[in-house]
Tab-separated table of C-alpha atoms in Angstrom:
chain	number	residue	atom	x	y	z
A	1	MET	CA	0.034	0.067	0.165
A	2	ILE	CA	1.705	3.605	-0.821
A	3	THR	CA	1.206	5.974	1.984
A	4	TYR	CA	1.126	9.769	2.316
A	5	GLU	CA	1.591	11.120	5.620
A	6	THR	CA	-0.110	14.753	4.698
A	7	ILE	CA	-3.040	15.648	2.080
A	8	GLY	CA	-0.244	18.017	0.986
A	9	ASP	CA	1.887	14.810	0.070
A	10	TYR	CA	-0.637	13.469	-1.821
A	11	LEU	CA	-2.466	16.491	-3.816
A	12	LEU	CA	1.978	17.308	-4.748
A	13	ALA	CA	1.731	13.091	-5.729
A	14	TRP	CA	-1.029	13.375	-7.877
A	15	ARG	CA	-0.073	17.018	-9.863
A	16	HIS	CA	2.279	15.057	-11.246
A	17	ASP	CA	0.675	11.675	-12.032
A	18	THR	CA	-3.245	12.507	-12.349
A	19	SER	CA	-3.321	8.283	-12.318
A	20	LEU	CA	-2.716	8.587	-8.695
A	21	ALA	CA	-6.454	9.728	-8.561
A	22	ALA	CA	-8.366	8.353	-5.577
A	23	VAL	CA	-11.522	7.950	-4.091
A	24	PRO	CA	-13.639	7.019	-0.154
A	25	ILE	CA	-14.424	3.731	0.075
A	26	LYS	CA	-18.212	4.620	0.385
A	27	MET	CA	-17.796	5.995	-3.061
A	28	ALA	CA	-16.002	2.789	-4.681
A	29	ALA	CA	-18.850	0.485	-2.822
A	30	ASP	CA	-21.372	2.863	-4.676
A	31	ALA	CA	-20.211	3.027	-7.972
A	32	HIS	CA	-19.728	-0.737	-7.778
A	33	GLY	CA	-23.228	-1.544	-5.907
A	34	LEU	CA	-21.025	-3.068	-3.051
A	35	THR	CA	-21.549	-2.632	0.234
A	36	ILE	CA	-18.875	-1.277	2.179
A	37	ALA	CA	-18.263	-4.223	3.969
A	38	GLU	CA	-17.598	-5.721	0.853
A	39	ILE	CA	-15.033	-3.206	-0.158
A	40	GLU	CA	-13.166	-3.726	3.089
A	41	GLU	CA	-13.494	-7.523	2.569
A	42	LEU	CA	-11.956	-6.957	-1.147
A	43	LEU	CA	-9.418	-4.776	0.844
A	44	GLU	CA	-8.662	-7.372	3.568
A	45	VAL	CA	-7.734	-10.117	0.761
A	46	GLU	CA	-5.626	-7.903	-1.477
A	47	ASP	CA	-8.051	-7.827	-3.781
A	48	LEU	CA	-8.048	-4.328	-4.299
A	49	PRO	CA	-5.443	-1.827	-3.886
A	50	SER	CA	-5.795	0.595	-1.470
A	51	VAL	CA	-3.716	3.749	-0.623
A	52	SER	CA	-3.123	5.529	2.711
A	53	ILE	CA	-4.083	9.493	3.141
A	54	ALA	CA	-3.052	11.107	6.413
A	55	GLY	CA	-3.851	7.807	8.230
A	56	LYS	CA	-7.376	7.199	6.430
A	57	ARG	CA	-7.670	4.588	3.813
A	58	TYR	CA	-8.734	5.670	-0.154
A	59	ILE	CA	-9.369	3.362	-3.206
A	60	PRO	CA	-7.123	3.843	-6.616
A	61	ALA	CA	-9.302	5.091	-9.217
A	62	ILE	CA	-7.714	3.312	-12.034
A	63	ALA	CA	-8.156	0.124	-9.788
A	64	LEU	CA	-11.855	0.459	-9.878
A	65	ALA	CA	-12.138	0.951	-13.487
A	66	ASP	CA	-9.962	-1.895	-14.036
A	67	MET	CA	-13.020	-3.505	-11.740
A	68	GLU	CA	-15.433	-2.519	-14.294
A	69	ASN	CA	-13.397	-3.469	-17.091
A	70	LYS	CA	-13.156	-7.341	-16.114
A	71	GLU	CA	-16.881	-7.418	-15.136
A	72	GLN	CA	-17.765	-5.539	-18.338
A	73	LYS	CA	-15.619	-8.728	-20.358
A	74	GLN	CA	-16.713	-11.134	-17.678
A	75	LEU	CA	-20.568	-9.976	-18.546
A	76	THR	CA	-19.983	-10.209	-22.051
A	77	ALA	CA	-18.619	-13.871	-22.271
A	78	ALA	CA	-21.442	-14.870	-19.886
A	79	LEU	CA	-24.246	-13.606	-22.139
A	80	SER	CA	-22.361	-15.358	-25.180
A	81	LEU	CA	-22.154	-18.503	-24.172
A	82	LEU	CA	-25.424	-18.471	-22.540
A	83	GLU	CA	-26.752	-17.286	-26.342
A	84	ASN	CA	-24.903	-20.200	-28.034
A	85	ALA	CA	-26.642	-22.075	-25.536
A	86	ALA	CA	-29.518	-21.405	-26.775
A	87	ARG	CA	-28.865	-21.988	-30.452
A	88	LEU	CA	-27.938	-25.433	-29.002
A	89	LYS	CA	-30.842	-26.099	-27.258
A	90	ILE	CA	-29.112	-27.378	-24.040
A	91	THR	CA	-28.967	-25.737	-20.652
A	92	VAL	CA	-25.868	-24.583	-18.309
A	93	THR	CA	-25.391	-24.896	-14.816
A	94	CYS	CA	-24.140	-21.977	-12.934
A	95	GLU	CA	-20.569	-23.602	-12.183
A	96	SER	CA	-19.761	-24.154	-15.698
A	97	LEU	CA	-20.856	-21.079	-16.335
A	98	MET	CA	-18.409	-19.597	-13.646
A	99	HIS	CA	-15.487	-20.936	-14.681
A	100	ALA	CA	-15.894	-19.971	-17.978
A	101	ILE	CA	-15.514	-16.723	-17.474
A	102	GLY	CA	-13.178	-17.106	-14.707
A	103	LEU	CA	-14.859	-17.552	-11.610
A	104	SER	CA	-14.537	-20.107	-8.785
A	105	ILE	CA	-17.767	-21.296	-7.453
A	106	HIS	CA	-15.895	-22.039	-3.920
A	107	SER	CA	-15.040	-17.893	-3.698
A	108	LEU	CA	-17.303	-16.294	-1.648
A	109	GLU	CA	-16.563	-12.855	-4.018
A	110	ASP	CA	-16.850	-14.363	-7.116
A	111	GLN	CA	-20.385	-15.477	-5.947
A	112	ARG	CA	-21.189	-12.063	-5.521
A	113	THR	CA	-19.650	-10.676	-8.792
A	114	PHE	CA	-21.708	-13.809	-10.431
A	115	ASP	CA	-24.996	-12.752	-9.331
A	116	ARG	CA	-24.152	-8.971	-9.866
A	117	ILE	CA	-23.007	-10.511	-13.619
A	118	LEU	CA	-27.003	-12.630	-13.574
A	119	SER	CA	-28.753	-9.469	-12.161
A	120	LEU	CA	-27.707	-7.653	-15.411
A	121	ILE	CA	-28.127	-10.355	-17.843
A	122	HIS	CA	-31.660	-10.499	-16.166
A	123	HIS	CA	-32.283	-6.766	-16.273
A	124	ASP	CA	-31.094	-6.404	-20.375
A	125	SER	CA	-33.354	-9.441	-21.171
A	126	GLN	CA	-35.979	-8.344	-19.329
A	127	PRO	CA	-37.327	-5.913	-21.556
A	128	TYR	CA	-37.985	-8.409	-24.280
A	129	LEU	CA	-40.027	-9.871	-21.881
A	130	THR	CA	-40.304	-12.598	-24.395
A	131	VAL	CA	-36.253	-14.594	-24.075
A	132	LEU	CA	-34.985	-14.147	-20.666
A	133	LEU	CA	-31.331	-16.313	-21.130
A	134	PRO	CA	-30.679	-16.912	-17.287
A	135	VAL	CA	-33.724	-19.565	-17.578
A	136	LEU	CA	-31.355	-21.635	-19.420
A	137	LEU	CA	-28.554	-21.424	-15.928
A	138	ARG	CA	-29.321	-24.905	-13.131
A	139	LYS	CA	-27.841	-24.678	-10.218
A	140	ASP	CA	-26.887	-28.322	-10.648
A	141	ASN	CA	-26.492	-31.355	-13.284
A	142	THR	CA	-29.482	-33.059	-12.067
A	143	ASP	CA	-33.166	-33.792	-14.188
A	144	ASN	CA	-34.764	-31.595	-12.237
A	145	ALA	CA	-32.346	-29.053	-11.254
A	146	MET	CA	-33.905	-25.320	-11.302
A	147	PRO	CA	-32.780	-22.267	-12.444
A	148	PRO	CA	-31.072	-20.044	-9.612
A	149	ASP	CA	-32.957	-18.449	-7.245
A	150	SER	CA	-31.824	-14.810	-8.127
A	151	PHE	CA	-33.273	-16.080	-11.446
A	152	LEU	CA	-36.950	-17.269	-10.072
A	153	ILE	CA	-36.567	-13.804	-7.172
A	154	PHE	CA	-36.727	-11.541	-11.039
A	155	VAL	CA	-39.054	-13.027	-12.923
A	156	ARG	CA	-41.076	-12.713	-9.049
A	157	ARG	CA	-39.867	-8.913	-8.613
A	158	GLU	CA	-41.128	-7.934	-12.120
A	159	GLY	CA	-44.261	-10.117	-11.874
A	160	LEU	CA	-43.538	-12.461	-15.046
A	161	MET	CA	-43.914	-15.012	-13.377
A	162	GLU	CA	-47.155	-17.492	-14.517
A	163	GLY	CA	-48.244	-20.417	-13.060
A	164	ASP	CA	-46.040	-23.059	-10.815
A	165	GLU	CA	-41.907	-22.323	-10.766
A	166	ARG	CA	-41.715	-25.203	-13.160
A	167	GLY	CA	-43.913	-25.086	-15.526
A	168	PHE	CA	-43.060	-21.137	-16.102
A	169	VAL	CA	-39.436	-22.657	-15.974
A	170	ASP	CA	-40.337	-25.288	-19.033
A	171	ARG	CA	-42.411	-22.652	-21.103
A	172	GLN	CA	-39.551	-19.708	-21.012
A	173	ILE	CA	-37.133	-22.593	-21.675
A	174	LYS	CA	-38.940	-23.611	-25.125
A	175	ARG	CA	-39.254	-19.710	-26.174
A	176	VAL	CA	-35.911	-18.863	-25.768
A	177	TRP	CA	-34.876	-21.991	-27.298
A	178	ARG	CA	-37.278	-20.943	-30.162
A	179	ASP	CA	-36.311	-17.649	-30.442
A	180	TYR	CA	-32.881	-18.435	-30.435
A	181	SER	CA	-33.261	-20.975	-33.192
A	182	GLU	CA	-34.934	-18.660	-35.421
A	183	ARG	CA	-32.346	-15.851	-34.902
A	184	ASN	CA	-30.096	-18.157	-37.270
């Protein structure tokens, strides 16, 4: 961690190198939809760098931009994989999707990142209402596996759930497969 004893020391360094820009932890949390505790957890395990300025911790702005870019690439990869699954008329386990986009099912932070990515996918597909790609995700690889809880919560919250969960999921899968087979 880089340390500046005074705010003046930091500002002098920043004037010569604006890439040293840093933001308060709360601002970093707000920018990424995280809690302060989650940002502090990332700092604790050194997944996110910090700068000490006059005894207070700040987050380098460049690290936040890198975090955003990485998550955007993971989102793009996840969407691509789900679209390919739709064209192939298959389902995908959450674990295999996480692995494909560079996340570990064993990491709590990776699971949170995955949940944020799924939330973005839910909201990206929601305006169309006919194609909900995350319906292709499965909690596990068993025959009766359902999509992740976040998907079911999303469709209930948006008022999209029609009938029982299993019937709704089965109908949505058919819609997704039909829509993507027609796109080819």
